[in-house]
PDB file of N, CA and C in Angstrom:
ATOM      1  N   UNK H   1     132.998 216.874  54.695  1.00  0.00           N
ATOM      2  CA  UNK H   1     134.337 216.539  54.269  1.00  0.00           C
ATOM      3  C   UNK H   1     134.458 216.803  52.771  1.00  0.00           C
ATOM      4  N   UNK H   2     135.647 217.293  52.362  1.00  0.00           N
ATOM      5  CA  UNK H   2     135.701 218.130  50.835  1.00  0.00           C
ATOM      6  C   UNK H   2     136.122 216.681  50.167  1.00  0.00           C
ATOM      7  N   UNK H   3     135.461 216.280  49.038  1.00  0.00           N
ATOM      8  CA  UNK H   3     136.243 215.210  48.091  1.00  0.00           C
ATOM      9  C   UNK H   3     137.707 215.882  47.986  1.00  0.00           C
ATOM     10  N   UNK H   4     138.971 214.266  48.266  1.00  0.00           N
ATOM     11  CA  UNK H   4     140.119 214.567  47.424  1.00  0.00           C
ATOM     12  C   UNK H   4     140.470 214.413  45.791  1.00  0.00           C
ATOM     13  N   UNK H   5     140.716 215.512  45.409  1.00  0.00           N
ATOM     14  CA  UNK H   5     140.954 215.588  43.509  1.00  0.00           C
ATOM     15  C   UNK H   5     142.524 215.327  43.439  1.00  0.00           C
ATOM     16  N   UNK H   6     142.567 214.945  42.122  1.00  0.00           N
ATOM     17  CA  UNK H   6     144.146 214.968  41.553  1.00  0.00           C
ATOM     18  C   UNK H   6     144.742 216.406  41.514  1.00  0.00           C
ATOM     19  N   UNK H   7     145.452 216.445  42.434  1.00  0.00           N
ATOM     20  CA  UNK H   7     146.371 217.809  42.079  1.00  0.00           C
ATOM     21  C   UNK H   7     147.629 217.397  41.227  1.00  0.00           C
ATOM     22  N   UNK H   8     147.871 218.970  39.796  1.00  0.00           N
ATOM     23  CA  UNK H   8     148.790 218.899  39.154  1.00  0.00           C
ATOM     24  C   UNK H   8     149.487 220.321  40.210  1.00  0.00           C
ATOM     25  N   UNK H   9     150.859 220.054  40.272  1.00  0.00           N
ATOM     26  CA  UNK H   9     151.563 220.971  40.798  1.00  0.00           C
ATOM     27  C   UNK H   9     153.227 221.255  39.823  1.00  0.00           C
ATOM     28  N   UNK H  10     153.217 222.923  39.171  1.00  0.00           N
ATOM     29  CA  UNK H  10     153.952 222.903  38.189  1.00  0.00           C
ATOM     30  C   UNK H  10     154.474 224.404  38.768  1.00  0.00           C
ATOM     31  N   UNK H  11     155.616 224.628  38.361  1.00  0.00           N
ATOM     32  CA  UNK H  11     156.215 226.217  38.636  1.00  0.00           C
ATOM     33  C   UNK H  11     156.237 227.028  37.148  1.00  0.00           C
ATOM     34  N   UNK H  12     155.991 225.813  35.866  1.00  0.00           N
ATOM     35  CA  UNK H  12     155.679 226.584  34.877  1.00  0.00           C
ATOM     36  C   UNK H  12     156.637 227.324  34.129  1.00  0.00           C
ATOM     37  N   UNK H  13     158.046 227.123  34.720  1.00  0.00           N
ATOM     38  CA  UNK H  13     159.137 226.871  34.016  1.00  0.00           C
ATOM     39  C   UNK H  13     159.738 226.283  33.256  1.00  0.00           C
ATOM     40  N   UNK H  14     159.544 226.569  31.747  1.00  0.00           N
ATOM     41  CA  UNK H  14     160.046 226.033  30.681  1.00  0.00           C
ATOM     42  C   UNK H  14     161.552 225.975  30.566  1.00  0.00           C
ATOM     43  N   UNK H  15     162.107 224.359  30.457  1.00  0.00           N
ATOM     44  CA  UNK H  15     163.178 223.712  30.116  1.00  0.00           C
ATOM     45  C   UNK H  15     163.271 223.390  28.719  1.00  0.00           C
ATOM     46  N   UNK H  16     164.746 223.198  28.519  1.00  0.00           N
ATOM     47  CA  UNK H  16     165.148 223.222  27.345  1.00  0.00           C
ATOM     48  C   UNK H  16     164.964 222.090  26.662  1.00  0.00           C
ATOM     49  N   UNK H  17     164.890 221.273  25.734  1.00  0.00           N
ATOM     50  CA  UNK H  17     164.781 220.292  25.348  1.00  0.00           C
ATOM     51  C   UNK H  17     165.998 219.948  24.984  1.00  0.00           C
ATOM     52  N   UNK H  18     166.655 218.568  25.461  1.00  0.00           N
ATOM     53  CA  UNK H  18     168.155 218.168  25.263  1.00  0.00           C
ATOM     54  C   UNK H  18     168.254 216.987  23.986  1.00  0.00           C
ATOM     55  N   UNK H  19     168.452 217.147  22.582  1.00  0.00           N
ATOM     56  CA  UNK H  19     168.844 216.601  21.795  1.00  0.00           C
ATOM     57  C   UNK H  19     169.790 215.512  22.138  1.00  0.00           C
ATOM     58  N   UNK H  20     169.914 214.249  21.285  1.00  0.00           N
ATOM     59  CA  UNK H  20     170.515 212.780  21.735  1.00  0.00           C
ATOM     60  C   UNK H  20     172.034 213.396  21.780  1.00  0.00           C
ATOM     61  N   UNK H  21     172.475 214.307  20.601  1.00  0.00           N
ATOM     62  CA  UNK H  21     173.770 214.598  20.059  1.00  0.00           C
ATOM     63  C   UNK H  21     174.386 215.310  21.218  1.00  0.00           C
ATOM     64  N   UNK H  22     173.620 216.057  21.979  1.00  0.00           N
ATOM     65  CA  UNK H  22     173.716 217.398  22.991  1.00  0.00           C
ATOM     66  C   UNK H  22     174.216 216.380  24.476  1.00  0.00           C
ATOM     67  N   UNK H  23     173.999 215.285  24.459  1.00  0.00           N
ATOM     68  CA  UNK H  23     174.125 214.303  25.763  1.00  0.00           C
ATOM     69  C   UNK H  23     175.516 213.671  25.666  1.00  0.00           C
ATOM     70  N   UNK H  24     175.895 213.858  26.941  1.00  0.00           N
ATOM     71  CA  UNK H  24     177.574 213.296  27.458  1.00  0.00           C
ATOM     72  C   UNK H  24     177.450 211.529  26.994  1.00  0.00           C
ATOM     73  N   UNK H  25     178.630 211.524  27.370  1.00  0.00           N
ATOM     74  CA  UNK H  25     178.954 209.365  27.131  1.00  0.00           C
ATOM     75  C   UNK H  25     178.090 208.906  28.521  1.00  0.00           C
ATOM     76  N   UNK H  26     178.060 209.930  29.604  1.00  0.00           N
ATOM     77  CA  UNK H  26     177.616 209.277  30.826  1.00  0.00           C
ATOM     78  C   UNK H  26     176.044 209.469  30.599  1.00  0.00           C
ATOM     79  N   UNK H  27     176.027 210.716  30.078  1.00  0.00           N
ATOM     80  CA  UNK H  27     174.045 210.155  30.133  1.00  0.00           C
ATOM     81  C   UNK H  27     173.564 209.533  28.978  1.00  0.00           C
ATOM     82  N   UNK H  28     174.363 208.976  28.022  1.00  0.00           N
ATOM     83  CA  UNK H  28     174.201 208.215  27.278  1.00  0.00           C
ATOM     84  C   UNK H  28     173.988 206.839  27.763  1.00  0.00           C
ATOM     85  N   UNK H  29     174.901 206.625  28.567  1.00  0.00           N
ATOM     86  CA  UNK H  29     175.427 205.010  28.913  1.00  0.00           C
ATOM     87  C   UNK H  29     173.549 204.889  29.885  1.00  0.00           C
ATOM     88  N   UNK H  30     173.061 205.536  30.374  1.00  0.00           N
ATOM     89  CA  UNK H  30     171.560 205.273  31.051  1.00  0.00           C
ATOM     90  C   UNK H  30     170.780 205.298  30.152  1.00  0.00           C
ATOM     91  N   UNK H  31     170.508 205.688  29.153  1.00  0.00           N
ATOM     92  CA  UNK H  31     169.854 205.004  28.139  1.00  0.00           C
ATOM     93  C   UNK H  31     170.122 204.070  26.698  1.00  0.00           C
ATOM     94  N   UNK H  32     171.205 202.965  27.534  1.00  0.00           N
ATOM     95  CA  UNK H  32     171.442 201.915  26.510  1.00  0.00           C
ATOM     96  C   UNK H  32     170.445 201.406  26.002  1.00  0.00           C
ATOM     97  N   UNK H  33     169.371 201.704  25.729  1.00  0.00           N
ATOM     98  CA  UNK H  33     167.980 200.949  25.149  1.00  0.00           C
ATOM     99  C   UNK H  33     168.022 201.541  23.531  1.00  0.00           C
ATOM    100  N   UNK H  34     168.678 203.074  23.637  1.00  0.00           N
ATOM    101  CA  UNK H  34     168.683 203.841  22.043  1.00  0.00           C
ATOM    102  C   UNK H  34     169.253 202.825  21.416  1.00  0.00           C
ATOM    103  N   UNK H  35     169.503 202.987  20.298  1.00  0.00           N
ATOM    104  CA  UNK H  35     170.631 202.179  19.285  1.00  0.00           C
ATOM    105  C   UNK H  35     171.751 203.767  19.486  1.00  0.00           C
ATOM    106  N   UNK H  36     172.673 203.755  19.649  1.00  0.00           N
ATOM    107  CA  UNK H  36     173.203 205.358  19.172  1.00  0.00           C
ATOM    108  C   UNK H  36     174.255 205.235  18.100  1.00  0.00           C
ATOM    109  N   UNK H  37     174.470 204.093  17.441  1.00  0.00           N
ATOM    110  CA  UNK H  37     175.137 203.847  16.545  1.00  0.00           C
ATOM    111  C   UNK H  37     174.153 205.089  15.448  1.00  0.00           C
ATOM    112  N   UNK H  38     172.417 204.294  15.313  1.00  0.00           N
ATOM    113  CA  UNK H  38     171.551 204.891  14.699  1.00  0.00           C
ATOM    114  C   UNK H  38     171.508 206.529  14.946  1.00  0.00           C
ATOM    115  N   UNK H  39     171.493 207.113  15.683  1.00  0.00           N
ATOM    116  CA  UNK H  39     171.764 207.950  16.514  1.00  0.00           C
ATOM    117  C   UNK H  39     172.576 208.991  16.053  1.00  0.00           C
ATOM    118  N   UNK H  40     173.822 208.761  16.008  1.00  0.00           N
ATOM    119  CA  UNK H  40     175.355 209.341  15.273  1.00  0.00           C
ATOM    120  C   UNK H  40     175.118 209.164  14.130  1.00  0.00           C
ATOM    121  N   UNK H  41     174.322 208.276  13.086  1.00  0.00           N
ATOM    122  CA  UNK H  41     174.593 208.557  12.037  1.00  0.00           C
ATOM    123  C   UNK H  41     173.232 209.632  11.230  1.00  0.00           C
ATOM    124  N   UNK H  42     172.665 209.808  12.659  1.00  0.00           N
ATOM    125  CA  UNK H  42     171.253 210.345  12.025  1.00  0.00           C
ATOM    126  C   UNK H  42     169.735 210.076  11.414  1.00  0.00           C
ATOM    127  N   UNK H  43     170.008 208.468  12.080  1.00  0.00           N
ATOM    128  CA  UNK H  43     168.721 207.967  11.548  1.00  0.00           C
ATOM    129  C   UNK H  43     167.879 207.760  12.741  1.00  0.00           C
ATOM    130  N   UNK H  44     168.228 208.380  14.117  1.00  0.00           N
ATOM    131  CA  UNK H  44     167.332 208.355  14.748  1.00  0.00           C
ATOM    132  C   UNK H  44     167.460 209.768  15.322  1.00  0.00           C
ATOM    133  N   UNK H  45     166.283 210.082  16.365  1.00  0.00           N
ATOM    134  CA  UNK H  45     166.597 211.519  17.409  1.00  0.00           C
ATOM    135  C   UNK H  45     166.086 211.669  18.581  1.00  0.00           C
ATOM    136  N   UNK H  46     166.285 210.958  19.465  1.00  0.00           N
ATOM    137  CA  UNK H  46     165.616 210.964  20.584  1.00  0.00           C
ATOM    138  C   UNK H  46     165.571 212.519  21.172  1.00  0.00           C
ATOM    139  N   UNK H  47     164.567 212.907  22.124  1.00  0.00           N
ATOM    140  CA  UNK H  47     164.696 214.019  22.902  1.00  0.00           C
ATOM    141  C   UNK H  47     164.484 214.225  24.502  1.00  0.00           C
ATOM    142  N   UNK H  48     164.968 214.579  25.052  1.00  0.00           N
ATOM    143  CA  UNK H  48     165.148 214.502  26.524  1.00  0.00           C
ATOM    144  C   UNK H  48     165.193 215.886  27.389  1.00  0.00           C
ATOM    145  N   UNK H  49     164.986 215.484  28.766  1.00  0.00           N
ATOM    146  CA  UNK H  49     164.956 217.216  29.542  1.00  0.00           C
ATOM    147  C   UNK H  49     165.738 216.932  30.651  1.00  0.00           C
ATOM    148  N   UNK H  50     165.934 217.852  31.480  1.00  0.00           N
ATOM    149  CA  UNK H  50     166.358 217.759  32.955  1.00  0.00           C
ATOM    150  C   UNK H  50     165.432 218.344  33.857  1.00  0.00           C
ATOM    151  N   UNK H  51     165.261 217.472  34.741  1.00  0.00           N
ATOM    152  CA  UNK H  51     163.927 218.689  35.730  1.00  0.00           C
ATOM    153  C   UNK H  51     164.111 218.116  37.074  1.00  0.00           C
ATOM    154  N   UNK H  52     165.265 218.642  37.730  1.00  0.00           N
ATOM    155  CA  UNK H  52     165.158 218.323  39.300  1.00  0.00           C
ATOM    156  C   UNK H  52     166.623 217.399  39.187  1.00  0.00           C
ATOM    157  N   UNK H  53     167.536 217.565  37.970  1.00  0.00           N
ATOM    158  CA  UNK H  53     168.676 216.715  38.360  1.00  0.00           C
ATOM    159  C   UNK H  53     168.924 215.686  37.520  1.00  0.00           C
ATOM    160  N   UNK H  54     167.070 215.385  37.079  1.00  0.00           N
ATOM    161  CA  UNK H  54     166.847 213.832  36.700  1.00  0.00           C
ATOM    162  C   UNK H  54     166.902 214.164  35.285  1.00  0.00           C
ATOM    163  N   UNK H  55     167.630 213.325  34.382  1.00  0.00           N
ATOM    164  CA  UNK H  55     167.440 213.485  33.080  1.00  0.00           C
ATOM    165  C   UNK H  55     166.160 212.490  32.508  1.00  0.00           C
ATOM    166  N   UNK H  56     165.413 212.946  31.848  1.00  0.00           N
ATOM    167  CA  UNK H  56     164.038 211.885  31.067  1.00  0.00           C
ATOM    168  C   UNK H  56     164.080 211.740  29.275  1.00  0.00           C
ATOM    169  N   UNK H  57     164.018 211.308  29.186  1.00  0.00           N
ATOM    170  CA  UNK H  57     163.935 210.366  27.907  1.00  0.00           C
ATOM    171  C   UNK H  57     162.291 210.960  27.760  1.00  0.00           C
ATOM    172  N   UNK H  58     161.680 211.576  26.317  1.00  0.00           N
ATOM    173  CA  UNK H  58     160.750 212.309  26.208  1.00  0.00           C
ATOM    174  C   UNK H  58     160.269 210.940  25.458  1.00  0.00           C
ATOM    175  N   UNK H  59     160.723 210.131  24.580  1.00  0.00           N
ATOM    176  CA  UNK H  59     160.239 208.894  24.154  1.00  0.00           C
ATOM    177  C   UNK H  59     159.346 207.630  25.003  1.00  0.00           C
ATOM    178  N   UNK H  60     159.638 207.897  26.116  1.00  0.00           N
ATOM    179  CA  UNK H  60     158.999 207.199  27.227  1.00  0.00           C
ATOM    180  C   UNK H  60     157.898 207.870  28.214  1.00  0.00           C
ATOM    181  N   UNK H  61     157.088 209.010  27.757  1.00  0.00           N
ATOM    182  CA  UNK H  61     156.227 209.815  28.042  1.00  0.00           C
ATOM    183  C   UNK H  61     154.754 209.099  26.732  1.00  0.00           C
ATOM    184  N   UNK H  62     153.755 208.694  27.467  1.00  0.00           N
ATOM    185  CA  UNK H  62     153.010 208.648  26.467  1.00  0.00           C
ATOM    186  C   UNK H  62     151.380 209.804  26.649  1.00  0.00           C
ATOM    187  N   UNK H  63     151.194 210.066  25.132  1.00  0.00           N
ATOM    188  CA  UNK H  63     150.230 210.731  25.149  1.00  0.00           C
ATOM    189  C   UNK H  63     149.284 211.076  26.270  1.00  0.00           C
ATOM    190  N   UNK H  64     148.904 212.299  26.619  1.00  0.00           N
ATOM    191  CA  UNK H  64     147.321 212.016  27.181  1.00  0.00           C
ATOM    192  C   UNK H  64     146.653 212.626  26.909  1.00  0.00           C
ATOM    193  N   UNK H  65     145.028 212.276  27.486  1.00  0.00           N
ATOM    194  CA  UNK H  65     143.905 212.645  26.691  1.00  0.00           C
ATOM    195  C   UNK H  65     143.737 213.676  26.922  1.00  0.00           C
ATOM    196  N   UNK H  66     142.836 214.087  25.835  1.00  0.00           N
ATOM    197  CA  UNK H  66     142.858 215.525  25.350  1.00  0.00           C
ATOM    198  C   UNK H  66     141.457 216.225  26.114  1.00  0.00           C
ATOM    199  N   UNK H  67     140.815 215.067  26.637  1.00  0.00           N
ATOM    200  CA  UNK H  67     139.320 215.408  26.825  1.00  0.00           C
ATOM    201  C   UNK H  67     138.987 215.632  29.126  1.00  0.00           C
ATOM    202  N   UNK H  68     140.158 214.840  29.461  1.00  0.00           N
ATOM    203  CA  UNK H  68     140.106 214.344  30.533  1.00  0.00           C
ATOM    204  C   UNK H  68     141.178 215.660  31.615  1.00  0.00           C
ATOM    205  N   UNK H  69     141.279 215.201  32.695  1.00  0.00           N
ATOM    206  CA  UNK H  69     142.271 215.864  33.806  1.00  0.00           C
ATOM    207  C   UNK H  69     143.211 216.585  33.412  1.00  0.00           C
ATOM    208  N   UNK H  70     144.022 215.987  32.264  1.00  0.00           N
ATOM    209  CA  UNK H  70     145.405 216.155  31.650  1.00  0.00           C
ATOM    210  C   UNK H  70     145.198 216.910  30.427  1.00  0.00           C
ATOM    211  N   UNK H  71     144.282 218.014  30.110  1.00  0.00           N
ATOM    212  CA  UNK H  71     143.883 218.422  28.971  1.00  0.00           C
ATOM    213  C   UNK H  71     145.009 219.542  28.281  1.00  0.00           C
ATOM    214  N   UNK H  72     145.942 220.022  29.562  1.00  0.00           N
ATOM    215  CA  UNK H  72     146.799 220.690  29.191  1.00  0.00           C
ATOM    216  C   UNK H  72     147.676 220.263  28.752  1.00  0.00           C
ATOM    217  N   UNK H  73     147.854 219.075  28.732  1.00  0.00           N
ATOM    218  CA  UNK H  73     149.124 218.588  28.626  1.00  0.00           C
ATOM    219  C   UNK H  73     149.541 217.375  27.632  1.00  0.00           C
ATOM    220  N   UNK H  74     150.443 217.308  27.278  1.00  0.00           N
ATOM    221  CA  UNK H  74     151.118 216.935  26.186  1.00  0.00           C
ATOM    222  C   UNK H  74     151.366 215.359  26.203  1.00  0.00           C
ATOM    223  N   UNK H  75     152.160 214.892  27.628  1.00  0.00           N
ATOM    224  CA  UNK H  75     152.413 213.604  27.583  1.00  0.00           C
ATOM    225  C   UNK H  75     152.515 213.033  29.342  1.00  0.00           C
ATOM    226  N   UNK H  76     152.676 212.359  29.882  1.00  0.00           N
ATOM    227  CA  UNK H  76     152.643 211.954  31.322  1.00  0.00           C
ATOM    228  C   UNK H  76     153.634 210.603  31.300  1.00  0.00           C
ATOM    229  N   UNK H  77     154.369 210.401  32.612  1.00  0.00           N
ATOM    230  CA  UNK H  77     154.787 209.113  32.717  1.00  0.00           C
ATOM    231  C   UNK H  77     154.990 208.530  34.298  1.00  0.00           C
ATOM    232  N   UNK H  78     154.257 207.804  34.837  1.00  0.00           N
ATOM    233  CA  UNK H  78     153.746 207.368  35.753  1.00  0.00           C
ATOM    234  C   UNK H  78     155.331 206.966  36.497  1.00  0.00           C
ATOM    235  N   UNK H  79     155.241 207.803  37.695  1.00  0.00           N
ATOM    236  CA  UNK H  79     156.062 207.126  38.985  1.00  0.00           C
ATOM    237  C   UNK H  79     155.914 206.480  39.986  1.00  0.00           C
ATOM    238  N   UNK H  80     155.195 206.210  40.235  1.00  0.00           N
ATOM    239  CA  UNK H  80     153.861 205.605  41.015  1.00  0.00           C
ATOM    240  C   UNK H  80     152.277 205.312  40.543  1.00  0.00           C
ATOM    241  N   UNK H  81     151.899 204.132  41.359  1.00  0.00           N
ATOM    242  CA  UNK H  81     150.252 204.292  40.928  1.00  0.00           C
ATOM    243  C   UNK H  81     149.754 205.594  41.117  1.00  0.00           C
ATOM    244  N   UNK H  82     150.274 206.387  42.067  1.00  0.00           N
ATOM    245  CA  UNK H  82     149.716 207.292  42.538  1.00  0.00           C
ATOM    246  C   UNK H  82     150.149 209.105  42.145  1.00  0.00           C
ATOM    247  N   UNK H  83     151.049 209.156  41.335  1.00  0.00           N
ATOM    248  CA  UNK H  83     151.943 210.173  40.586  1.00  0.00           C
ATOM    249  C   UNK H  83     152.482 209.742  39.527  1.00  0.00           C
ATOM    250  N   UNK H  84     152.343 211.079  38.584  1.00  0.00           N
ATOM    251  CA  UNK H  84     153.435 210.384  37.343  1.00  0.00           C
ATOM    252  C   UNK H  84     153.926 212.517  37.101  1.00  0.00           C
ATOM    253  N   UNK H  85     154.715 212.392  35.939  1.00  0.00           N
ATOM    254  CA  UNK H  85     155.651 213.293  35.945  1.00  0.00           C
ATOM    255  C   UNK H  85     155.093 213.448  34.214  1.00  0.00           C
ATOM    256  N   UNK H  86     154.021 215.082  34.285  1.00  0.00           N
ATOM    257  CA  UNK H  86     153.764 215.512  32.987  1.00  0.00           C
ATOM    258  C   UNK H  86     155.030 216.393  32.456  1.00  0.00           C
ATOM    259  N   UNK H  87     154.292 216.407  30.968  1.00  0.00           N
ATOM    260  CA  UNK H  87     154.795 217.758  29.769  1.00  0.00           C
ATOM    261  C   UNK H  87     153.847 218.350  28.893  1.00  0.00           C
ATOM    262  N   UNK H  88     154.692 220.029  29.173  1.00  0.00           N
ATOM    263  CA  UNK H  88     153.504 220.144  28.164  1.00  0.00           C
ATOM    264  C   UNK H  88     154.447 221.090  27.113  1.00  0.00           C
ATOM    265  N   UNK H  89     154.469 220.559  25.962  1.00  0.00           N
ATOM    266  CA  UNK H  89     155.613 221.415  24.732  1.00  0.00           C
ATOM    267  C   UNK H  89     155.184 223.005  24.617  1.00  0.00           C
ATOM    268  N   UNK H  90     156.202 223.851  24.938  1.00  0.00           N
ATOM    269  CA  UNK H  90     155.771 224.909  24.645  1.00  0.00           C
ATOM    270  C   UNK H  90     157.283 225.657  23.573  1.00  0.00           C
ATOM    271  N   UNK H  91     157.425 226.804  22.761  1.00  0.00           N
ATOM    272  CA  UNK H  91     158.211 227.310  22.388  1.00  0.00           C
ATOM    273  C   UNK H  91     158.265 226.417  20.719  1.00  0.00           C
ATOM    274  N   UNK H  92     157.379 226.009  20.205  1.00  0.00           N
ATOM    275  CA  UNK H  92     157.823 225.506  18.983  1.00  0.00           C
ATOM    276  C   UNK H  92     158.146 224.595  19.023  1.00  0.00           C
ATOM    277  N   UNK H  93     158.108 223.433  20.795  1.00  0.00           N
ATOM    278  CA  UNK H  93     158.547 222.356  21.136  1.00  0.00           C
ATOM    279  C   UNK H  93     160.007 222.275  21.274  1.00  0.00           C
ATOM    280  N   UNK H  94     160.726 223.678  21.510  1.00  0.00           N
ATOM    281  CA  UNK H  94     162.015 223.688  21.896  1.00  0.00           C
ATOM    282  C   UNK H  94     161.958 223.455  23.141  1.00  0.00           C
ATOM    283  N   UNK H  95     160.998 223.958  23.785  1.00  0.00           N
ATOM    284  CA  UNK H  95     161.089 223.599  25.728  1.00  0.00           C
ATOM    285  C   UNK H  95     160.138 222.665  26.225  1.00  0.00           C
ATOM    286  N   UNK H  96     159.792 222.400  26.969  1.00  0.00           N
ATOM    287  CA  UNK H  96     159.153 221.527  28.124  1.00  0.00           C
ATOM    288  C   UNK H  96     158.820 222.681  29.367  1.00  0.00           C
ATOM    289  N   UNK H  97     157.545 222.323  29.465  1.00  0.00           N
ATOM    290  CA  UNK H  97     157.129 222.982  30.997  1.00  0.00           C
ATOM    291  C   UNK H  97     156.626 221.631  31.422  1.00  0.00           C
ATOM    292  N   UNK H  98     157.223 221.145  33.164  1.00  0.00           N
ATOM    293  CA  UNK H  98     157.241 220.124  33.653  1.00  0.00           C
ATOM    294  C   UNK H  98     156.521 220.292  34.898  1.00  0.00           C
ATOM    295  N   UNK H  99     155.294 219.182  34.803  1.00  0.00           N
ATOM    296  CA  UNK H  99     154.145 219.244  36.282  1.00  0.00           C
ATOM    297  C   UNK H  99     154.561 217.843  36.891  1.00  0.00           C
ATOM    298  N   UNK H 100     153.915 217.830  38.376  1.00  0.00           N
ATOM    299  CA  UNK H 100     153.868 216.616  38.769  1.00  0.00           C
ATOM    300  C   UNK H 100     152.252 216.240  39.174  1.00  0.00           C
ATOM    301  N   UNK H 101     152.024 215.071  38.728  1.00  0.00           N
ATOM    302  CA  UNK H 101     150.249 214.579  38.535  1.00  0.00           C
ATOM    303  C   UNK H 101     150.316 214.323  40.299  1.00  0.00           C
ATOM    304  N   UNK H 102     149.566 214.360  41.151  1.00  0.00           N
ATOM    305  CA  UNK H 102     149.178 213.488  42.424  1.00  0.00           C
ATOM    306  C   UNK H 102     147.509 213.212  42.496  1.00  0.00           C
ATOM    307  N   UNK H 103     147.652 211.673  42.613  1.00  0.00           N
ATOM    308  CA  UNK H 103     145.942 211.156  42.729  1.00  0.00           C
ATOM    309  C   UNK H 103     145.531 211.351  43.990  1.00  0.00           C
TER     310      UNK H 103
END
Protein backbone atom coordinates (compact mmCIF):
# COMPACT_ATOMS: atom_id res chain seq x y z
CA UNK A 1 0.00 0.00 0.00
CA UNK A 2 1.59 3.48 -1.24
CA UNK A 3 1.80 6.08 1.85
CA UNK A 4 -0.86 9.02 1.44
CA UNK A 5 1.20 12.57 0.98
CA UNK A 6 -0.18 16.10 0.99
CA UNK A 7 -1.13 16.97 -2.43
CA UNK A 8 -0.78 20.72 -3.61
CA UNK A 9 -3.05 21.07 -6.68
CA UNK A 10 -2.58 24.53 -8.70
CA UNK A 11 -3.34 25.46 -12.55
CA UNK A 12 -0.60 28.06 -12.03
CA UNK A 13 -2.51 30.86 -13.15
CA UNK A 14 -1.50 34.07 -12.01
CA UNK A 15 -4.25 36.54 -10.65
CA UNK A 16 -4.22 39.95 -10.24
CA UNK A 17 -3.79 41.40 -7.01
CA UNK A 18 -6.94 43.63 -6.00
CA UNK A 19 -5.94 46.83 -4.08
CA UNK A 20 -8.45 48.05 -0.98
CA UNK A 21 -9.20 51.32 -3.32
CA UNK A 22 -9.92 48.88 -6.49
CA UNK A 23 -12.93 47.07 -4.23
CA UNK A 24 -16.79 47.91 -4.62
CA UNK A 25 -18.97 49.16 -1.28
CA UNK A 26 -20.21 45.44 -1.50
CA UNK A 27 -16.89 43.74 -1.14
CA UNK A 28 -15.99 46.15 1.17
CA UNK A 29 -18.97 45.74 3.50
CA UNK A 30 -17.32 41.66 3.99
CA UNK A 31 -14.45 42.90 5.29
CA UNK A 32 -15.72 45.27 8.03
CA UNK A 33 -12.73 44.23 10.21
CA UNK A 34 -10.40 47.00 7.88
CA UNK A 35 -10.77 50.43 9.38
CA UNK A 36 -11.47 52.00 5.67
CA UNK A 37 -11.86 55.31 7.01
CA UNK A 38 -7.79 54.50 7.43
CA UNK A 39 -7.95 53.10 4.16
CA UNK A 40 -9.35 56.24 2.04
CA UNK A 41 -7.16 58.34 3.61
CA UNK A 42 -4.10 56.22 2.92
CA UNK A 43 -2.80 55.11 5.98
CA UNK A 44 -3.54 51.73 5.42
CA UNK A 45 -3.48 49.07 2.17
CA UNK A 46 -4.83 45.99 2.38
CA UNK A 47 -4.47 43.49 -0.65
CA UNK A 48 -6.77 40.91 -1.92
CA UNK A 49 -7.47 38.33 -4.97
CA UNK A 50 -10.31 36.50 -6.54
CA UNK A 51 -9.86 32.78 -7.22
CA UNK A 52 -12.99 30.75 -7.91
CA UNK A 53 -15.56 33.73 -7.26
CA UNK A 54 -14.25 34.00 -3.71
CA UNK A 55 -12.66 37.22 -2.88
CA UNK A 56 -9.55 36.76 0.00
CA UNK A 57 -8.14 39.23 2.05
CA UNK A 58 -4.14 38.52 1.49
CA UNK A 59 -3.74 39.94 5.23
CA UNK A 60 -5.24 36.82 6.60
CA UNK A 61 -2.80 34.37 4.81
CA UNK A 62 0.07 33.66 7.15
CA UNK A 63 3.60 32.90 6.26
CA UNK A 64 4.96 29.45 5.53
CA UNK A 65 7.96 27.70 6.04
CA UNK A 66 10.52 28.00 3.90
CA UNK A 67 12.18 24.66 4.78
CA UNK A 68 9.05 22.28 4.84
CA UNK A 69 6.07 20.99 2.16
CA UNK A 70 5.16 24.61 1.37
CA UNK A 71 8.64 25.69 0.20
CA UNK A 72 7.17 27.24 -2.82
CA UNK A 73 5.08 29.20 -1.43
CA UNK A 74 4.50 32.41 -0.01
CA UNK A 75 1.57 32.23 2.47
CA UNK A 76 -1.38 29.50 3.24
CA UNK A 77 -4.75 29.84 5.01
CA UNK A 78 -6.39 26.87 6.38
CA UNK A 79 -10.07 25.78 5.31
CA UNK A 80 -10.20 22.88 7.00
CA UNK A 81 -7.97 20.76 9.31
CA UNK A 82 -7.49 19.06 6.35
CA UNK A 83 -6.96 21.86 3.37
CA UNK A 84 -6.06 25.32 3.34
CA UNK A 85 -5.83 27.69 0.23
CA UNK A 86 -1.94 28.76 -0.73
CA UNK A 87 -0.01 31.84 -2.54
CA UNK A 88 2.71 32.21 -4.09
CA UNK A 89 3.64 36.17 -5.25
CA UNK A 90 4.79 36.21 -8.56
CA UNK A 91 5.18 39.40 -11.10
CA UNK A 92 6.85 41.90 -8.65
CA UNK A 93 3.95 40.77 -6.32
CA UNK A 94 1.44 42.27 -8.73
CA UNK A 95 -0.18 38.70 -9.10
CA UNK A 96 -0.90 35.69 -7.04
CA UNK A 97 -0.62 32.13 -8.35
CA UNK A 98 -3.26 30.22 -6.21
CA UNK A 99 -2.87 26.27 -4.97
CA UNK A 100 -5.05 24.25 -2.89
CA UNK A 101 -2.98 22.26 0.13
CA UNK A 102 -4.88 18.59 0.73
CA UNK A 103 -3.51 16.43 3.81
Amino acid sequence: MSEDRPRIITNNVPRDVIYANELSQKDREEFGYHDWEKIDAGEESPEFFRYRGTLYDLSQFSRTDRNGNLSDWNGCSADSAFSATLVRYVENGERVIVGTYIA
